[in-house]
CSV table of C-alpha atoms in Angstrom, one decimal:
chain,number,residue,atom,x,y,z
D,295,MET,CA,0.2,-0.2,-0.2
D,296,ARG,CA,1.5,3.1,-0.9
D,297,ARG,CA,1.7,6.3,1.5
D,298,ASN,CA,2.3,9.9,1.8
D,299,ARG,CA,4.8,11.2,3.3
D,300,ILE,CA,3.9,14.8,5.1
D,301,ALA,CA,7.2,17.2,6.4
D,302,VAL,CA,5.1,19.8,7.1
D,303,LEU,CA,6.8,23.5,7.5
D,304,VAL,CA,4.8,25.7,9.9
D,305,ALA,CA,4.8,29.3,9.6
D,306,THR,CA,3.7,30.0,12.9
D,307,ALA,CA,0.0,28.9,11.6
D,308,THR,CA,0.0,26.2,9.5
D,309,ALA,CA,0.8,22.8,7.9
D,310,THR,CA,1.6,22.7,4.3
D,311,ALA,CA,0.3,19.0,3.5
D,312,ILE,CA,1.1,17.2,0.7
D,313,ALA,CA,-1.7,16.0,-1.7
D,314,LEU,CA,-0.6,12.4,-3.6
D,315,GLY,CA,-2.7,9.8,-4.7
D,316,ALA,CA,-3.5,7.3,-2.8
D,317,THR,CA,-4.9,3.2,-2.8
D,318,ALA,CA,-8.8,2.4,-3.3
D,319,VAL,CA,-9.8,1.2,-0.2
D,320,PRO,CA,-11.9,-2.3,-0.8
D,321,ALA,CA,-15.5,-1.9,0.0
D,322,ILE,CA,-18.4,-4.3,0.9
D,323,ALA,CA,-21.9,-4.8,1.2
D,324,VAL,CA,-23.5,-4.2,4.2
D,325,SER,CA,-25.8,-7.3,2.7
D,326,ALA,CA,-23.0,-8.5,3.0
D,327,ILE,CA,-22.2,-9.3,6.5
D,328,THR,CA,-25.5,-10.0,7.5
D,329,VAL,CA,-25.4,-14.3,9.3
D,330,PRO,CA,-28.4,-15.7,10.8
D,331,SER,CA,-26.2,-15.8,14.4
D,332,SER,CA,-23.7,-14.3,16.4
D,333,HIS,CA,-20.4,-15.3,17.6
D,334,THR,CA,-20.2,-15.3,21.1
D,335,SER,CA,-17.8,-16.8,23.9
D,336,VAL,CA,-18.1,-16.4,27.7
D,337,ARG,CA,-16.9,-17.2,30.4
D,338,THR,CA,-17.9,-16.3,33.9
D,339,SER,CA,-18.0,-17.8,37.4
D,340,ALA,CA,-21.7,-18.3,39.4
D,341,PRO,CA,-23.9,-17.8,40.9
D,342,HIS,CA,-24.2,-13.9,38.9
D,343,ALA,CA,-25.8,-15.5,36.0
D,344,GLY,CA,-28.5,-13.0,35.7
D,345,LYS,CA,-25.3,-10.6,34.9
D,346,ALA,CA,-23.5,-12.4,33.0
D,347,ALA,CA,-27.0,-12.5,30.7
D,348,ALA,CA,-27.4,-8.9,30.7
D,349,LEU,CA,-24.1,-8.7,29.2
D,350,GLN,CA,-24.2,-11.6,26.8
D,351,LYS,CA,-27.5,-10.4,25.2
D,352,ALA,CA,-25.8,-6.9,24.5
D,353,ILE,CA,-23.3,-8.3,22.9
D,354,ASP,CA,-25.7,-10.4,21.2
D,355,GLY,CA,-26.8,-10.6,17.2
D,356,LEU,CA,-23.1,-9.8,15.9
D,357,PRO,CA,-22.8,-8.9,12.8
D,358,ASP,CA,-26.2,-6.2,11.8
D,359,SER,CA,-25.9,-3.1,9.6
D,360,ALA,CA,-24.1,-1.3,12.6
D,361,ALA,CA,-21.5,-3.3,14.3
D,362,THR,CA,-19.2,-6.0,12.9
D,363,ALA,CA,-18.3,-7.5,16.7
D,364,ALA,CA,-17.7,-6.5,20.6
D,365,GLN,CA,-15.9,-7.5,23.2
D,366,VAL,CA,-16.3,-6.4,26.3
D,367,ARG,CA,-14.3,-7.4,29.7
D,368,TYR,CA,-17.0,-6.5,34.0
D,369,LYS,CA,-14.9,-7.9,36.6
D,370,ASP,CA,-16.7,-6.7,40.4
D,371,MET,CA,-14.7,-8.1,42.7
D,372,ASP,CA,-17.0,-7.3,45.6
D,373,LYS,CA,-19.4,-9.8,44.5
D,374,GLY,CA,-16.5,-12.0,43.2
D,375,LEU,CA,-17.6,-12.3,39.6
D,376,ARG,CA,-14.8,-11.9,36.4
D,377,TRP,CA,-17.0,-12.2,32.4
D,378,SER,CA,-15.0,-11.7,29.2
D,379,GLY,CA,-17.3,-12.4,25.8
D,380,ALA,CA,-17.4,-11.7,22.0
D,381,SER,CA,-19.3,-12.1,19.6
D,382,GLY,CA,-19.0,-11.4,15.6
D,383,GLU,CA,-16.8,-11.3,13.1
D,384,SER,CA,-13.0,-10.6,12.9
D,385,ASP,CA,-13.4,-10.1,9.9
D,386,VAL,CA,-15.8,-9.7,7.6
D,387,ARG,CA,-14.7,-11.1,4.4
D,388,THR,CA,-13.2,-14.2,6.2
D,389,HIS,CA,-16.7,-14.2,8.4
D,390,THR,CA,-13.5,-14.9,10.9
D,391,PRO,CA,-15.4,-15.3,14.1
D,392,VAL,CA,-13.7,-13.0,17.4
D,393,LYS,CA,-12.5,-14.8,19.8
D,394,GLY,CA,-12.4,-11.6,22.2
D,395,ASP,CA,-8.1,-11.0,22.5
D,396,GLU,CA,-8.2,-9.5,19.3
D,397,ARG,CA,-6.2,-6.2,18.4
D,398,PHE,CA,-8.1,-2.6,18.3
D,399,ARG,CA,-7.0,1.1,18.0
D,400,ALA,CA,-8.1,2.3,21.1
D,401,GLY,CA,-8.3,5.8,20.0
D,402,SER,CA,-8.2,8.1,22.8
D,403,ILE,CA,-8.3,5.5,25.8
D,404,THR,CA,-4.0,6.5,24.7
D,405,LYS,CA,-4.6,9.2,26.6
D,406,THR,CA,-4.4,8.2,29.9
D,407,PHE,CA,-1.8,6.6,28.8
D,408,THR,CA,0.3,9.6,28.4
D,409,ALA,CA,-0.6,11.5,30.8
D,410,ALA,CA,0.1,8.7,32.9
D,411,VAL,CA,3.4,8.9,31.4
D,412,ALA,CA,3.9,12.9,31.9
D,413,LEU,CA,2.6,12.3,35.5
D,414,GLN,CA,5.7,10.3,35.9
D,415,LEU,CA,7.8,13.0,34.8
D,416,VAL,CA,6.1,15.1,37.3
D,417,HIS,CA,7.1,12.9,40.0
D,418,GLU,CA,10.2,12.5,38.9
D,419,LYS,CA,10.5,16.4,38.6
D,420,LYS,CA,11.9,17.1,34.8
D,421,LEU,CA,8.4,18.4,34.8
D,422,ASP,CA,6.7,21.3,36.8
D,423,LEU,CA,2.4,21.5,36.2
D,424,ASP,CA,3.1,25.0,36.6
D,425,GLY,CA,5.7,24.9,33.5
D,426,THR,CA,5.3,26.4,31.2
D,427,VAL,CA,4.6,24.9,27.3
D,428,GLN,CA,7.0,28.1,26.5
D,429,HIS,CA,9.4,27.4,29.0
D,430,TYR,CA,9.7,23.6,27.6
D,431,LEU,CA,9.6,24.2,23.8
D,432,PRO,CA,10.1,27.9,22.9
D,433,GLY,CA,9.3,28.9,20.1
D,434,LEU,CA,6.3,26.2,19.9
D,435,LEU,CA,3.3,28.5,19.9
D,436,PRO,CA,3.0,32.1,18.0
D,437,ALA,CA,5.2,34.4,20.7
D,438,HIS,CA,1.0,36.6,21.3
D,439,TYR,CA,0.1,33.1,23.1
D,440,PRO,CA,-0.5,33.9,26.8
D,441,ASP,CA,1.7,30.8,28.8
D,442,VAL,CA,0.0,27.6,29.0
D,443,LYS,CA,0.9,25.2,31.7
D,444,VAL,CA,1.5,21.1,31.7
D,445,GLY,CA,-1.0,21.8,34.7
D,446,GLN,CA,-3.7,22.8,31.9
D,447,LEU,CA,-2.2,20.2,28.9
D,448,LEU,CA,-3.4,17.5,31.4
D,449,ASN,CA,-6.4,18.6,32.7
D,450,TYR,CA,-7.9,19.9,28.4
D,451,THR,CA,-7.7,23.8,30.5
D,452,SER,CA,-5.5,24.6,28.0
D,453,GLY,CA,-7.2,27.1,25.4
D,454,LEU,CA,-5.1,26.5,22.2
D,455,PRO,CA,-7.3,25.4,19.6
D,456,GLY,CA,-6.3,22.5,17.6
D,457,GLY,CA,-6.0,21.8,13.8
D,458,ASP,CA,-7.8,19.9,11.5
D,459,THR,CA,-5.8,17.7,10.3
D,460,ARG,CA,-8.9,15.3,8.5
D,461,GLY,CA,-12.4,15.1,6.7
D,462,THR,CA,-15.5,15.6,8.4
D,463,PRO,CA,-17.1,12.1,8.8
D,464,LYS,CA,-19.5,10.7,6.1
D,465,THR,CA,-18.4,13.0,3.9
D,466,PRO,CA,-16.5,13.6,0.4
D,467,ASP,CA,-12.7,13.8,2.0
D,468,TRP,CA,-13.7,11.7,5.2
D,469,ASP,CA,-10.1,9.7,4.6
D,470,LYS,CA,-8.2,12.8,3.7
D,471,GLY,CA,-4.7,11.9,5.0
D,472,ARG,CA,-5.5,7.9,5.6
D,473,TYR,CA,-1.7,6.7,4.2
D,474,THR,CA,-0.2,10.3,5.3
D,475,THR,CA,2.5,10.5,8.1
D,476,TRP,CA,2.1,13.6,10.1
D,477,ASP,CA,5.3,15.4,11.7
D,478,HIS,CA,4.3,15.5,15.4
D,479,ARG,CA,5.2,19.1,15.6
D,480,ALA,CA,4.2,19.6,12.7
D,481,LEU,CA,0.5,18.5,14.1
D,482,VAL,CA,0.5,20.7,16.4
D,483,GLN,CA,1.3,23.7,15.0
D,484,ALA,CA,-1.4,22.9,12.5
D,485,GLY,CA,-4.2,24.9,14.0
D,486,PHE,CA,-2.5,27.7,14.9
D,487,GLY,CA,-3.3,30.3,12.9
D,488,LYS,CA,-6.1,30.7,14.9
D,489,PRO,CA,-6.6,32.6,17.8
D,490,MET,CA,-6.7,31.2,21.5
D,491,GLU,CA,-10.2,29.5,22.5
D,492,PHE,CA,-9.7,30.6,26.3
D,493,THR,CA,-8.1,32.6,28.5
D,494,PRO,CA,-5.7,29.1,30.2
D,495,GLY,CA,-7.0,27.9,32.8
D,496,THR,CA,-10.7,29.9,33.1
D,497,GLN,CA,-12.7,26.3,30.5
D,498,GLN,CA,-12.1,23.0,29.9
D,499,HIS,CA,-12.0,21.9,26.3
D,500,TYR,CA,-12.2,18.4,25.4
D,501,SER,CA,-8.9,18.4,22.5
D,502,ASN,CA,-6.6,16.4,20.8
D,503,ILE,CA,-3.9,19.5,21.1
D,504,GLY,CA,-3.1,19.0,24.5
D,505,TYR,CA,-2.0,15.9,24.1
D,506,ASN,CA,0.3,15.6,21.4
D,507,VAL,CA,1.6,18.4,22.7
D,508,LEU,CA,2.4,16.5,25.4
D,509,GLY,CA,4.1,14.4,23.6
D,510,LEU,CA,6.3,17.0,23.0
D,511,LEU,CA,7.1,18.0,26.5
D,512,ILE,CA,7.7,13.7,27.3
D,513,GLU,CA,10.7,13.8,24.6
D,514,LYS,CA,12.1,17.2,25.0
D,515,VAL,CA,12.8,16.3,29.1
D,516,THR,CA,14.1,13.2,28.3
D,517,GLY,CA,15.7,13.1,25.6
D,518,ARG,CA,13.3,10.0,24.0
D,519,THR,CA,11.0,9.5,21.8
D,520,TYR,CA,7.5,9.3,22.6
D,521,GLU,CA,7.0,5.6,22.1
D,522,GLN,CA,10.1,4.8,24.2
D,523,GLU,CA,8.5,6.4,27.2
D,524,LEU,CA,5.2,5.0,27.0
D,525,ARG,CA,6.5,1.1,26.2
D,526,ASP,CA,8.9,1.9,29.6
D,527,ARG,CA,7.3,3.8,32.2
D,528,VAL,CA,3.2,2.3,31.2
D,529,ILE,CA,3.1,-1.1,29.3
D,530,ASN,CA,6.4,-2.4,30.4
D,531,ARG,CA,5.5,-1.9,33.8
D,532,ALA,CA,1.7,-2.9,34.4
D,533,GLY,CA,1.8,-6.0,32.7
D,534,LEU,CA,1.3,-5.5,28.8
D,535,LYS,CA,1.8,-8.4,25.7
D,536,ASP,CA,0.1,-6.3,23.9
D,537,THR,CA,-0.5,-2.5,23.4
D,538,TYR,CA,1.6,-1.2,21.6
D,539,SER,CA,1.8,1.7,19.6
D,540,PRO,CA,2.2,0.8,15.6
D,541,GLY,CA,4.2,4.8,14.6
D,542,THR,CA,4.5,5.2,11.1
D,543,SER,CA,3.2,1.2,10.1
D,544,PHE,CA,0.0,1.9,9.1
D,545,GLY,CA,-1.8,-2.0,9.7
D,546,ILE,CA,-2.0,-3.8,13.3
D,547,LYS,CA,1.0,-6.5,14.1
D,548,GLY,CA,-1.1,-9.8,14.6
D,549,ARG,CA,-4.7,-11.3,14.9
D,550,HIS,CA,-6.6,-7.9,15.0
D,551,THR,CA,-10.8,-7.2,14.7
D,552,HIS,CA,-10.8,-4.8,11.4
D,553,GLY,CA,-12.4,-1.7,11.0
D,554,TYR,CA,-15.2,-0.6,8.7
D,555,GLU,CA,-17.1,2.8,7.8
D,556,ALA,CA,-20.4,2.3,6.5
D,557,LEU,CA,-21.1,4.3,3.5
D,558,LYS,CA,-24.0,5.4,1.7
D,559,ASN,CA,-23.6,4.5,-2.0
D,560,ALA,CA,-25.7,7.1,-5.0
D,561,ASP,CA,-28.6,4.9,-4.9
D,562,GLY,CA,-29.7,4.9,-1.2
D,563,THR,CA,-27.8,1.8,-0.5
D,564,THR,CA,-25.0,0.8,2.0
D,565,ARG,CA,-21.3,-0.1,1.9
D,566,LEU,CA,-19.0,-1.0,4.0
D,567,VAL,CA,-15.1,0.9,3.6
D,568,ASP,CA,-12.2,-1.2,5.7
D,569,THR,CA,-10.5,1.0,7.3
D,570,THR,CA,-8.1,-0.9,9.5
D,571,GLU,CA,-5.4,0.7,7.4
D,572,TRP,CA,-4.6,4.3,8.3
D,573,ASP,CA,-1.4,5.9,8.9
D,574,GLN,CA,-2.3,7.0,12.6
D,575,SER,CA,0.3,10.4,13.6
D,576,GLU,CA,-2.7,12.5,12.6
D,577,THR,CA,-3.4,11.4,16.2
D,578,TRP,CA,0.3,10.5,17.9
D,579,ALA,CA,-0.7,10.9,21.9
D,580,SER,CA,-3.0,11.9,21.4
D,581,GLY,CA,-4.7,8.6,19.9
D,582,ASP,CA,-2.5,6.4,18.5
D,583,LEU,CA,-2.4,3.3,20.9
D,584,ILE,CA,-3.7,-0.5,19.6
D,585,THR,CA,-4.0,-3.0,22.3
D,586,THR,CA,-6.8,-5.5,23.3
D,587,THR,CA,-9.8,-5.2,26.3
D,588,ALA,CA,-7.2,-8.6,28.1
D,589,ASP,CA,-4.9,-5.2,28.6
D,590,LEU,CA,-6.8,-2.5,28.8
D,591,ASP,CA,-8.2,-4.3,31.9
D,592,ARG,CA,-4.8,-5.3,33.0
D,593,PHE,CA,-3.8,-1.2,33.2
D,594,VAL,CA,-6.6,-0.1,34.6
D,595,SER,CA,-6.3,-2.3,37.1
D,596,ALA,CA,-2.5,-1.0,37.9
D,597,LEU,CA,-3.0,3.1,37.6
D,598,PHE,CA,-5.7,2.6,40.1
D,599,ALA,CA,-3.4,0.9,42.7
D,600,GLY,CA,-1.2,3.1,42.5
D,601,ARG,CA,1.3,0.6,40.9
D,602,VAL,CA,2.0,2.7,37.6
D,603,VAL,CA,1.7,6.6,38.4
D,604,PRO,CA,2.8,7.6,42.3
D,605,GLN,CA,-0.6,8.4,44.4
D,606,GLN,CA,0.4,12.0,45.1
D,607,GLU,CA,0.0,12.9,41.5
D,608,LEU,CA,-2.6,9.7,40.8
D,609,LYS,CA,-4.7,12.3,42.8
D,610,LEU,CA,-4.9,14.3,39.3
D,611,MET,CA,-6.3,11.6,37.4
D,612,PHE,CA,-9.6,11.9,40.3
D,613,THR,CA,-9.5,15.8,40.5
D,614,VAL,CA,-11.7,17.5,38.0
D,615,PRO,CA,-10.9,21.5,37.5
D,616,ARG,CA,-13.5,23.4,38.8
D,617,VAL,CA,-14.4,25.4,35.5
D,618,PRO,CA,-17.3,24.8,33.1
D,619,GLN,CA,-17.1,23.7,29.8
D,620,TYR,CA,-16.1,25.2,26.8
D,621,GLU,CA,-19.3,23.4,24.5
D,622,ASN,CA,-22.1,24.0,26.8
D,623,GLY,CA,-21.3,25.9,30.1
D,624,LYS,CA,-21.4,22.4,32.3
D,625,PRO,CA,-19.0,22.0,34.6
D,626,ALA,CA,-16.0,20.3,33.6
D,627,VAL,CA,-15.9,15.8,34.0
D,628,TYR,CA,-12.0,16.0,33.2
D,629,GLY,CA,-9.5,15.7,35.7
D,630,SER,CA,-6.1,14.6,34.3
D,631,GLY,CA,-6.2,11.3,31.5
D,632,LEU,CA,-10.3,10.3,32.7
D,633,ALA,CA,-13.1,11.4,32.9
D,634,ARG,CA,-15.2,11.6,36.1
D,635,PHE,CA,-18.7,10.1,35.4
D,636,GLN,CA,-22.2,8.8,37.4
D,637,LEU,CA,-25.3,7.4,35.9
D,638,THR,CA,-27.9,7.7,38.5
D,639,LYS,CA,-28.1,10.4,41.0
D,640,ASP,CA,-27.3,8.7,43.8
D,641,GLY,CA,-24.6,5.6,42.0
D,642,PRO,CA,-21.2,4.6,42.0
D,643,VAL,CA,-19.0,8.0,40.4
D,644,TYR,CA,-17.1,5.8,38.1
D,645,TRP,CA,-13.3,7.1,35.9
D,646,GLY,CA,-12.3,6.7,32.6
D,647,LYS,CA,-11.8,6.8,29.3
D,648,THR,CA,-13.5,6.8,25.7
D,649,GLY,CA,-11.5,6.4,22.2
D,650,SER,CA,-12.8,6.0,19.4
D,651,ARG,CA,-11.3,5.4,15.1
D,652,TYR,CA,-13.1,5.2,12.0
D,653,GLY,CA,-14.2,1.2,12.5
D,654,TYR,CA,-13.8,1.2,16.7
D,655,LEU,CA,-16.0,2.1,19.3
D,656,ASN,CA,-14.1,1.5,23.3
D,657,GLY,CA,-13.9,2.5,26.6
D,658,PHE,CA,-13.1,2.0,29.9
D,659,ALA,CA,-15.4,2.5,33.0
D,660,ALA,CA,-13.9,1.8,37.2
D,661,THR,CA,-14.8,3.2,40.4
D,662,GLN,CA,-11.8,4.6,41.9
D,663,ASP,CA,-10.8,1.3,44.1
D,664,GLY,CA,-10.6,-0.8,41.5
D,665,LYS,CA,-12.9,-3.3,42.5
D,666,GLU,CA,-15.6,-2.6,39.2
D,667,SER,CA,-14.4,-2.0,36.1
D,668,LEU,CA,-16.1,-2.7,32.7
D,669,ILE,CA,-14.7,-2.6,29.2
D,670,TYR,CA,-15.5,-3.1,25.6
D,671,SER,CA,-14.5,-2.6,22.6
D,672,VAL,CA,-17.0,-2.6,19.7
D,673,ASN,CA,-16.9,-2.6,15.9
D,674,SER,CA,-19.0,0.5,15.0
D,675,THR,CA,-19.3,0.9,11.4
D,676,ASP,CA,-20.0,4.4,12.5
D,677,ALA,CA,-17.7,5.2,15.5
D,678,LYS,CA,-17.7,9.5,14.9
D,679,GLY,CA,-20.8,8.8,15.0
D,680,GLU,CA,-22.7,7.1,17.2
D,681,ASP,CA,-23.4,7.5,20.8
D,682,ALA,CA,-23.3,6.0,24.1
D,683,SER,CA,-27.5,6.2,24.4
D,684,PRO,CA,-29.2,3.6,25.7
D,685,ASP,CA,-30.6,2.4,22.3
D,686,SER,CA,-27.2,2.2,21.1
D,687,ARG,CA,-24.9,-1.2,21.4
D,688,VAL,CA,-22.2,0.6,23.3
D,689,GLY,CA,-25.4,2.3,25.3
D,690,ARG,CA,-26.8,-1.3,26.2
D,691,ILE,CA,-23.4,-2.7,26.5
D,692,ILE,CA,-22.6,0.2,29.5
D,693,ALA,CA,-26.5,0.0,30.5
D,694,ALA,CA,-26.3,-4.1,31.7
D,695,GLY,CA,-22.2,-3.6,33.0
D,696,VAL,CA,-22.5,-0.8,34.8
D,697,GLY,CA,-25.4,0.9,35.3
D,698,THR,CA,-28.8,2.7,33.2
D,699,PRO,CA,-28.9,6.4,33.4
D,700,SER,CA,-31.2,7.7,34.4
D,701,ALA,CA,-33.5,11.2,33.6
């Protein structure tokens, strides 16, 4: 497969992309994925058959028009329950059943891993939460931008504008740059022709930009690549076996689920486009990770137990700043690398992270003590458009695992 490489020159503002021809992507008619029954494997422990049945029902019936596969893990240590299940096909062309240990693109779950690396460096005093991007990386930000602190990058309150590195979902240029390799510094600077969104520290806006800047900071203060630091500080420390950063490779190593995007044809029919191969440099430290549900389970357990980030800095992951959200004025929900959510008014508080790439919709949630957790990966055919509404596949998985949101 041919790949376009961009070493982008930034003149304070925008990255210049070199548009070359890309190889056509194979398409599959949606009708081709319809099969009479799903492939499901389940592991559970008695006497919690009700929870297991609900989780299995949530992933049953795949593939269908909305998703081709799902992998889920759930545990409740207080109740002695562990469950894992898989449904659907890892490849709809070969009808290969999903076993539950396939790799997938984690998307923005990568941010939790990046935050863990950065917070270790804070503990080691190689980074200072009150230190500025301008101090560590002079010349990276436009001269007229105000000081942006490391802590503000971590909790999404930096106000930095992000660049538009890809097309909008469902538009003709939706796969623009699929085989484009972005220079990391150029990726960060791609949106700097825009003004700051708000004064740093005054609002919260979830986006990729802050975590890609953190990737550059990690490299600057350690003298090593982001990928090396992530491997040694998080992946190896947590004992993860199938997790890695792909770098400039656009494929996925080993056994993995294929991702698909459903697109409308001119005659009104729908086709699936295989999105598995994709250069992830457009997300880098904010979204390029490849992993498995088993590895995410290990990671969440190790992280929440304080075995990845020292306890003093771990508290920052569970600390949400008292500022409004940029989009809607509601209270902020993100700490450093984790989001706080409560499904019912008096129910338990969960901490977690979601992530999506075309063809992959994933997430994890756990109580702060780590005793209860839910991990899922769904190969949604509209991963950039599907939400977690109760009638969606992800919504049903969340409801079966940790409860249905109240009105």
